[in-house]
Amino acid sequence: MKLIIRGVQKADSQGIINILNPIIEAGLYTILDTTFSLEEEEQFIQDFPERGVFNVAFNSEESNIVGFQNVEPFATYTHAFDHVGIIGTYVDSSYRRQGIASSLFNATFERAKSKGYEKLFAYVRDDNQDALATYLKQGFEVIGIAKKHAKIGGKYIDEVLIEKLL
């Protein structure tokens, strides 16, 4: 596979929801519980924070998006957290374990540093051990567990809090 990591474009919206919506529908890997329309994703990309980082993994051989990763400011109500970003990572289920996440992390870390981020933070579902292992492999550390942090379909889910200093 010939992989290109690049900044998101509005035209990537369909490819992104093609990855994200099945993950949401499965109810297993994310706390997101409502799927996104094409228009909602286009608006999300259009309104994405200027200080944010939003990268996609594009498979140029098949001309499709196979993964994406974004970093958003931790908080906008104070400058005390300007150095902290919240990161999220998604890879198409049929392309996992092919180095896509690692490629995304490499590009995102560099771009995040260039935008003034010094630390990245994430919440990972406690029952998503593959995602947790992927983040730990990239140098993230577990800093705590938020008990019963999410409630999906009437079931409580703990979330693992992780961080990485850039």
PDB file of N, CA and C in Angstrom, residues 3-77:
ATOM      1  N   LEU A   3       0.995   4.787   1.111  1.00  0.00           N
ATOM      2  CA  LEU A   3       0.293   5.626   2.075  1.00  0.00           C
ATOM      3  C   LEU A   3       0.810   7.049   2.039  1.00  0.00           C
ATOM      4  N   ILE A   4      -0.095   8.002   1.999  1.00  0.00           N
ATOM      5  CA  ILE A   4       0.252   9.416   2.074  1.00  0.00           C
ATOM      6  C   ILE A   4      -0.450   9.990   3.298  1.00  0.00           C
ATOM      7  N   ILE A   5       0.320  10.604   4.182  1.00  0.00           N
ATOM      8  CA  ILE A   5      -0.254  11.284   5.338  1.00  0.00           C
ATOM      9  C   ILE A   5      -0.271  12.768   4.994  1.00  0.00           C
ATOM     10  N   ARG A   6      -1.458  13.371   5.076  1.00  0.00           N
ATOM     11  CA  ARG A   6      -1.594  14.783   4.723  1.00  0.00           C
ATOM     12  C   ARG A   6      -2.699  15.408   5.559  1.00  0.00           C
ATOM     13  N   GLY A   7      -2.754  16.731   5.521  1.00  0.00           N
ATOM     14  CA  GLY A   7      -3.810  17.455   6.202  1.00  0.00           C
ATOM     15  C   GLY A   7      -5.163  17.157   5.571  1.00  0.00           C
ATOM     16  N   VAL A   8      -6.193  17.197   6.396  1.00  0.00           N
ATOM     17  CA  VAL A   8      -7.547  16.904   5.940  1.00  0.00           C
ATOM     18  C   VAL A   8      -8.037  17.947   4.946  1.00  0.00           C
ATOM     19  N   GLN A   9      -8.897  17.522   4.054  1.00  0.00           N
ATOM     20  CA  GLN A   9      -9.582  18.410   3.104  1.00  0.00           C
ATOM     21  C   GLN A   9     -11.072  18.126   3.213  1.00  0.00           C
ATOM     22  N   LYS A  10     -11.879  19.108   2.889  1.00  0.00           N
ATOM     23  CA  LYS A  10     -13.332  18.932   2.964  1.00  0.00           C
ATOM     24  C   LYS A  10     -13.772  17.729   2.128  1.00  0.00           C
ATOM     25  N   ALA A  11     -13.093  17.492   1.003  1.00  0.00           N
ATOM     26  CA  ALA A  11     -13.424  16.368   0.125  1.00  0.00           C
ATOM     27  C   ALA A  11     -13.177  15.009   0.783  1.00  0.00           C
ATOM     28  N   ASP A  12     -12.498  14.985   1.936  1.00  0.00           N
ATOM     29  CA  ASP A  12     -12.232  13.741   2.661  1.00  0.00           C
ATOM     30  C   ASP A  12     -13.406  13.317   3.544  1.00  0.00           C
ATOM     31  N   SER A  13     -14.417  14.150   3.628  1.00  0.00           N
ATOM     32  CA  SER A  13     -15.524  13.916   4.564  1.00  0.00           C
ATOM     33  C   SER A  13     -16.160  12.546   4.405  1.00  0.00           C
ATOM     34  N   GLN A  14     -16.462  12.151   3.180  1.00  0.00           N
ATOM     35  CA  GLN A  14     -17.106  10.852   2.969  1.00  0.00           C
ATOM     36  C   GLN A  14     -16.202   9.719   3.416  1.00  0.00           C
ATOM     37  N   GLY A  15     -14.920   9.797   3.099  1.00  0.00           N
ATOM     38  CA  GLY A  15     -13.981   8.768   3.521  1.00  0.00           C
ATOM     39  C   GLY A  15     -13.879   8.667   5.033  1.00  0.00           C
ATOM     40  N   ILE A  16     -13.951   9.802   5.704  1.00  0.00           N
ATOM     41  CA  ILE A  16     -13.877   9.818   7.168  1.00  0.00           C
ATOM     42  C   ILE A  16     -15.110   9.165   7.774  1.00  0.00           C
ATOM     43  N   ILE A  17     -16.294   9.539   7.299  1.00  0.00           N
ATOM     44  CA  ILE A  17     -17.493   8.925   7.895  1.00  0.00           C
ATOM     45  C   ILE A  17     -17.621   7.452   7.503  1.00  0.00           C
ATOM     46  N   ASN A  18     -17.009   7.056   6.379  1.00  0.00           N
ATOM     47  CA  ASN A  18     -17.000   5.638   6.017  1.00  0.00           C
ATOM     48  C   ASN A  18     -16.201   4.819   7.036  1.00  0.00           C
ATOM     49  N   ILE A  19     -15.228   5.442   7.683  1.00  0.00           N
ATOM     50  CA  ILE A  19     -14.450   4.795   8.747  1.00  0.00           C
ATOM     51  C   ILE A  19     -15.151   4.950  10.088  1.00  0.00           C
ATOM     52  N   LEU A  20     -15.561   6.166  10.392  1.00  0.00           N
ATOM     53  CA  LEU A  20     -16.079   6.495  11.722  1.00  0.00           C
ATOM     54  C   LEU A  20     -17.453   5.895  12.011  1.00  0.00           C
ATOM     55  N   ASN A  21     -18.385   6.001  11.075  1.00  0.00           N
ATOM     56  CA  ASN A  21     -19.744   5.538  11.358  1.00  0.00           C
ATOM     57  C   ASN A  21     -19.836   4.043  11.679  1.00  0.00           C
ATOM     58  N   PRO A  22     -19.145   3.151  10.960  1.00  0.00           N
ATOM     59  CA  PRO A  22     -19.193   1.736  11.356  1.00  0.00           C
ATOM     60  C   PRO A  22     -18.621   1.488  12.761  1.00  0.00           C
ATOM     61  N   ILE A  23     -17.615   2.253  13.144  1.00  0.00           N
ATOM     62  CA  ILE A  23     -17.042   2.127  14.488  1.00  0.00           C
ATOM     63  C   ILE A  23     -18.082   2.560  15.518  1.00  0.00           C
ATOM     64  N   ILE A  24     -18.759   3.665  15.250  1.00  0.00           N
ATOM     65  CA  ILE A  24     -19.807   4.141  16.160  1.00  0.00           C
ATOM     66  C   ILE A  24     -20.936   3.117  16.244  1.00  0.00           C
ATOM     67  N   GLU A  25     -21.360   2.605  15.094  1.00  0.00           N
ATOM     68  CA  GLU A  25     -22.461   1.638  15.058  1.00  0.00           C
ATOM     69  C   GLU A  25     -22.125   0.359  15.818  1.00  0.00           C
ATOM     70  N   ALA A  26     -20.872  -0.056  15.791  1.00  0.00           N
ATOM     71  CA  ALA A  26     -20.453  -1.263  16.512  1.00  0.00           C
ATOM     72  C   ALA A  26     -20.529  -1.061  18.022  1.00  0.00           C
ATOM     73  N   GLY A  27     -20.379   0.194  18.474  1.00  0.00           N
ATOM     74  CA  GLY A  27     -20.489   0.502  19.894  1.00  0.00           C
ATOM     75  C   GLY A  27     -19.391  -0.084  20.751  1.00  0.00           C
ATOM     76  N   LEU A  28     -18.232  -0.362  20.160  1.00  0.00           N
ATOM     77  CA  LEU A  28     -17.181  -1.060  20.900  1.00  0.00           C
ATOM     78  C   LEU A  28     -15.918  -0.254  21.150  1.00  0.00           C
ATOM     79  N   TYR A  29     -15.566   0.659  20.279  1.00  0.00           N
ATOM     80  CA  TYR A  29     -14.238   1.269  20.345  1.00  0.00           C
ATOM     81  C   TYR A  29     -14.233   2.752  20.671  1.00  0.00           C
ATOM     82  N   THR A  30     -15.364   3.376  20.692  1.00  0.00           N
ATOM     83  CA  THR A  30     -15.442   4.813  20.905  1.00  0.00           C
ATOM     84  C   THR A  30     -16.600   5.136  21.833  1.00  0.00           C
ATOM     85  N   ILE A  31     -16.552   6.289  22.441  1.00  0.00           N
ATOM     86  CA  ILE A  31     -17.679   6.740  23.251  1.00  0.00           C
ATOM     87  C   ILE A  31     -18.675   7.524  22.397  1.00  0.00           C
ATOM     88  N   LEU A  32     -18.315   7.786  21.154  1.00  0.00           N
ATOM     89  CA  LEU A  32     -19.271   8.427  20.258  1.00  0.00           C
ATOM     90  C   LEU A  32     -20.438   7.470  20.069  1.00  0.00           C
ATOM     91  N   ASP A  33     -21.657   8.001  20.142  1.00  0.00           N
ATOM     92  CA  ASP A  33     -22.821   7.122  20.067  1.00  0.00           C
ATOM     93  C   ASP A  33     -23.832   7.534  18.996  1.00  0.00           C
ATOM     94  N   THR A  34     -23.480   8.537  18.206  1.00  0.00           N
ATOM     95  CA  THR A  34     -24.358   9.005  17.139  1.00  0.00           C
ATOM     96  C   THR A  34     -23.533   9.144  15.869  1.00  0.00           C
ATOM     97  N   THR A  35     -24.021   8.532  14.794  1.00  0.00           N
ATOM     98  CA  THR A  35     -23.295   8.610  13.525  1.00  0.00           C
ATOM     99  C   THR A  35     -23.370  10.020  12.948  1.00  0.00           C
ATOM    100  N   PHE A  36     -22.515  10.280  11.974  1.00  0.00           N
ATOM    101  CA  PHE A  36     -22.411  11.600  11.372  1.00  0.00           C
ATOM    102  C   PHE A  36     -22.854  11.569   9.915  1.00  0.00           C
ATOM    103  N   SER A  37     -23.552  12.615   9.511  1.00  0.00           N
ATOM    104  CA  SER A  37     -23.921  12.771   8.105  1.00  0.00           C
ATOM    105  C   SER A  37     -22.746  13.409   7.368  1.00  0.00           C
ATOM    106  N   LEU A  38     -22.797  13.334   6.052  1.00  0.00           N
ATOM    107  CA  LEU A  38     -21.763  13.967   5.235  1.00  0.00           C
ATOM    108  C   LEU A  38     -21.702  15.457   5.536  1.00  0.00           C
ATOM    109  N   GLU A  39     -22.840  16.098   5.647  1.00  0.00           N
ATOM    110  CA  GLU A  39     -22.895  17.546   5.914  1.00  0.00           C
ATOM    111  C   GLU A  39     -22.295  17.881   7.276  1.00  0.00           C
ATOM    112  N   GLU A  40     -22.566  17.045   8.276  1.00  0.00           N
ATOM    113  CA  GLU A  40     -22.010  17.287   9.613  1.00  0.00           C
ATOM    114  C   GLU A  40     -20.486  17.162   9.598  1.00  0.00           C
ATOM    115  N   GLU A  41     -19.973  16.184   8.886  1.00  0.00           N
ATOM    116  CA  GLU A  41     -18.516  16.009   8.825  1.00  0.00           C
ATOM    117  C   GLU A  41     -17.874  17.157   8.059  1.00  0.00           C
ATOM    118  N   GLU A  42     -18.495  17.577   6.973  1.00  0.00           N
ATOM    119  CA  GLU A  42     -17.975  18.720   6.219  1.00  0.00           C
ATOM    120  C   GLU A  42     -17.930  19.964   7.093  1.00  0.00           C
ATOM    121  N   GLN A  43     -18.957  20.167   7.900  1.00  0.00           N
ATOM    122  CA  GLN A  43     -19.002  21.325   8.799  1.00  0.00           C
ATOM    123  C   GLN A  43     -17.924  21.205   9.875  1.00  0.00           C
ATOM    124  N   PHE A  44     -17.725  19.992  10.395  1.00  0.00           N
ATOM    125  CA  PHE A  44     -16.697  19.761  11.408  1.00  0.00           C
ATOM    126  C   PHE A  44     -15.324  20.133  10.860  1.00  0.00           C
ATOM    127  N   ILE A  45     -15.039  19.695   9.639  1.00  0.00           N
ATOM    128  CA  ILE A  45     -13.751  20.015   9.017  1.00  0.00           C
ATOM    129  C   ILE A  45     -13.627  21.512   8.779  1.00  0.00           C
ATOM    130  N   GLN A  46     -14.684  22.117   8.298  1.00  0.00           N
ATOM    131  CA  GLN A  46     -14.665  23.562   8.021  1.00  0.00           C
ATOM    132  C   GLN A  46     -14.432  24.370   9.300  1.00  0.00           C
ATOM    133  N   ASP A  47     -15.030  23.932  10.401  1.00  0.00           N
ATOM    134  CA  ASP A  47     -14.940  24.665  11.670  1.00  0.00           C
ATOM    135  C   ASP A  47     -13.792  24.187  12.560  1.00  0.00           C
ATOM    136  N   PHE A  48     -12.977  23.253  12.070  1.00  0.00           N
ATOM    137  CA  PHE A  48     -11.915  22.698  12.905  1.00  0.00           C
ATOM    138  C   PHE A  48     -10.987  23.817  13.366  1.00  0.00           C
ATOM    139  N   PRO A  49     -10.596  23.796  14.643  1.00  0.00           N
ATOM    140  CA  PRO A  49      -9.770  24.889  15.181  1.00  0.00           C
ATOM    141  C   PRO A  49      -8.488  25.112  14.376  1.00  0.00           C
ATOM    142  N   GLU A  50      -8.145  26.356  14.180  1.00  0.00           N
ATOM    143  CA  GLU A  50      -6.933  26.703  13.439  1.00  0.00           C
ATOM    144  C   GLU A  50      -5.692  26.117  14.096  1.00  0.00           C
ATOM    145  N   ARG A  51      -5.684  26.065  15.425  1.00  0.00           N
ATOM    146  CA  ARG A  51      -4.543  25.495  16.152  1.00  0.00           C
ATOM    147  C   ARG A  51      -4.569  23.984  16.175  1.00  0.00           C
ATOM    148  N   GLY A  52      -5.627  23.388  15.655  1.00  0.00           N
ATOM    149  CA  GLY A  52      -5.737  21.944  15.662  1.00  0.00           C
ATOM    150  C   GLY A  52      -4.876  21.303  14.589  1.00  0.00           C
ATOM    151  N   VAL A  53      -4.768  19.995  14.681  1.00  0.00           N
ATOM    152  CA  VAL A  53      -4.072  19.179  13.697  1.00  0.00           C
ATOM    153  C   VAL A  53      -5.060  18.101  13.262  1.00  0.00           C
ATOM    154  N   PHE A  54      -5.267  17.963  11.976  1.00  0.00           N
ATOM    155  CA  PHE A  54      -6.203  16.955  11.473  1.00  0.00           C
ATOM    156  C   PHE A  54      -5.558  16.308  10.255  1.00  0.00           C
ATOM    157  N   ASN A  55      -5.027  15.105  10.447  1.00  0.00           N
ATOM    158  CA  ASN A  55      -4.341  14.384   9.376  1.00  0.00           C
ATOM    159  C   ASN A  55      -5.158  13.186   8.922  1.00  0.00           C
ATOM    160  N   VAL A  56      -5.037  12.875   7.642  1.00  0.00           N
ATOM    161  CA  VAL A  56      -5.653  11.668   7.102  1.00  0.00           C
ATOM    162  C   VAL A  56      -4.559  10.789   6.505  1.00  0.00           C
ATOM    163  N   ALA A  57      -4.834   9.481   6.516  1.00  0.00           N
ATOM    164  CA  ALA A  57      -3.976   8.504   5.853  1.00  0.00           C
ATOM    165  C   ALA A  57      -4.690   8.119   4.562  1.00  0.00           C
ATOM    166  N   PHE A  58      -4.069   8.487   3.445  1.00  0.00           N
ATOM    167  CA  PHE A  58      -4.664   8.275   2.125  1.00  0.00           C
ATOM    168  C   PHE A  58      -3.922   7.154   1.416  1.00  0.00           C
ATOM    169  N   ASN A  59      -4.647   6.121   1.019  1.00  0.00           N
ATOM    170  CA  ASN A  59      -4.086   5.016   0.255  1.00  0.00           C
ATOM    171  C   ASN A  59      -4.156   5.411  -1.216  1.00  0.00           C
ATOM    172  N   SER A  60      -3.035   5.822  -1.775  1.00  0.00           N
ATOM    173  CA  SER A  60      -3.039   6.348  -3.147  1.00  0.00           C
ATOM    174  C   SER A  60      -3.258   5.250  -4.191  1.00  0.00           C
ATOM    175  N   GLU A  61      -2.998   4.006  -3.831  1.00  0.00           N
ATOM    176  CA  GLU A  61      -3.234   2.915  -4.779  1.00  0.00           C
ATOM    177  C   GLU A  61      -4.722   2.669  -4.999  1.00  0.00           C
ATOM    178  N   GLU A  62      -5.519   2.848  -3.936  1.00  0.00           N
ATOM    179  CA  GLU A  62      -6.955   2.621  -4.030  1.00  0.00           C
ATOM    180  C   GLU A  62      -7.753   3.924  -3.953  1.00  0.00           C
ATOM    181  N   SER A  63      -7.057   5.039  -3.816  1.00  0.00           N
ATOM    182  CA  SER A  63      -7.681   6.370  -3.718  1.00  0.00           C
ATOM    183  C   SER A  63      -8.751   6.437  -2.634  1.00  0.00           C
ATOM    184  N   ASN A  64      -8.376   5.987  -1.438  1.00  0.00           N
ATOM    185  CA  ASN A  64      -9.328   6.078  -0.337  1.00  0.00           C
ATOM    186  C   ASN A  64      -8.634   6.433   0.974  1.00  0.00           C
ATOM    187  N   ILE A  65      -9.418   6.985   1.883  1.00  0.00           N
ATOM    188  CA  ILE A  65      -8.947   7.317   3.220  1.00  0.00           C
ATOM    189  C   ILE A  65      -8.998   6.032   4.043  1.00  0.00           C
ATOM    190  N   VAL A  66      -7.884   5.678   4.702  1.00  0.00           N
ATOM    191  CA  VAL A  66      -7.832   4.449   5.490  1.00  0.00           C
ATOM    192  C   VAL A  66      -7.658   4.720   6.984  1.00  0.00           C
ATOM    193  N   GLY A  67      -7.487   5.993   7.345  1.00  0.00           N
ATOM    194  CA  GLY A  67      -7.366   6.351   8.752  1.00  0.00           C
ATOM    195  C   GLY A  67      -7.287   7.853   8.896  1.00  0.00           C
ATOM    196  N   PHE A  68      -7.512   8.317  10.118  1.00  0.00           N
ATOM    197  CA  PHE A  68      -7.366   9.742  10.391  1.00  0.00           C
ATOM    198  C   PHE A  68      -7.069   9.956  11.865  1.00  0.00           C
ATOM    199  N   GLN A  69      -6.510  11.109  12.145  1.00  0.00           N
ATOM    200  CA  GLN A  69      -6.120  11.451  13.512  1.00  0.00           C
ATOM    201  C   GLN A  69      -6.255  12.953  13.671  1.00  0.00           C
ATOM    202  N   ASN A  70      -6.779  13.364  14.815  1.00  0.00           N
ATOM    203  CA  ASN A  70      -6.833  14.800  15.041  1.00  0.00           C
ATOM    204  C   ASN A  70      -6.449  15.170  16.462  1.00  0.00           C
ATOM    205  N   VAL A  71      -6.001  16.402  16.573  1.00  0.00           N
ATOM    206  CA  VAL A  71      -5.643  17.002  17.855  1.00  0.00           C
ATOM    207  C   VAL A  71      -6.391  18.315  17.940  1.00  0.00           C
ATOM    208  N   GLU A  72      -7.128  18.482  19.020  1.00  0.00           N
ATOM    209  CA  GLU A  72      -7.835  19.734  19.269  1.00  0.00           C
ATOM    210  C   GLU A  72      -7.319  20.340  20.569  1.00  0.00           C
ATOM    211  N   PRO A  73      -7.404  21.657  20.693  1.00  0.00           N
ATOM    212  CA  PRO A  73      -7.008  22.275  21.957  1.00  0.00           C
ATOM    213  C   PRO A  73      -7.783  21.668  23.130  1.00  0.00           C
ATOM    214  N   PHE A  74      -7.107  21.470  24.243  1.00  0.00           N
ATOM    215  CA  PHE A  74      -7.730  20.884  25.428  1.00  0.00           C
ATOM    216  C   PHE A  74      -8.844  21.783  25.961  1.00  0.00           C
ATOM    217  N   ALA A  75      -8.618  23.078  25.943  1.00  0.00           N
ATOM    218  CA  ALA A  75      -9.617  24.029  26.444  1.00  0.00           C
ATOM    219  C   ALA A  75      -9.398  25.376  25.765  1.00  0.00           C
ATOM    220  N   THR A  76     -10.483  26.073  25.560  1.00  0.00           N
ATOM    221  CA  THR A  76     -10.374  27.401  24.943  1.00  0.00           C
ATOM    222  C   THR A  76     -10.772  28.516  25.903  1.00  0.00           C
ATOM    223  N   TYR A  77     -11.205  28.173  27.104  1.00  0.00           N
ATOM    224  CA  TYR A  77     -11.652  29.171  28.075  1.00  0.00           C
ATOM    225  C   TYR A  77     -10.507  29.773  28.894  1.00  0.00           C
TER     226      TYR A  77
END
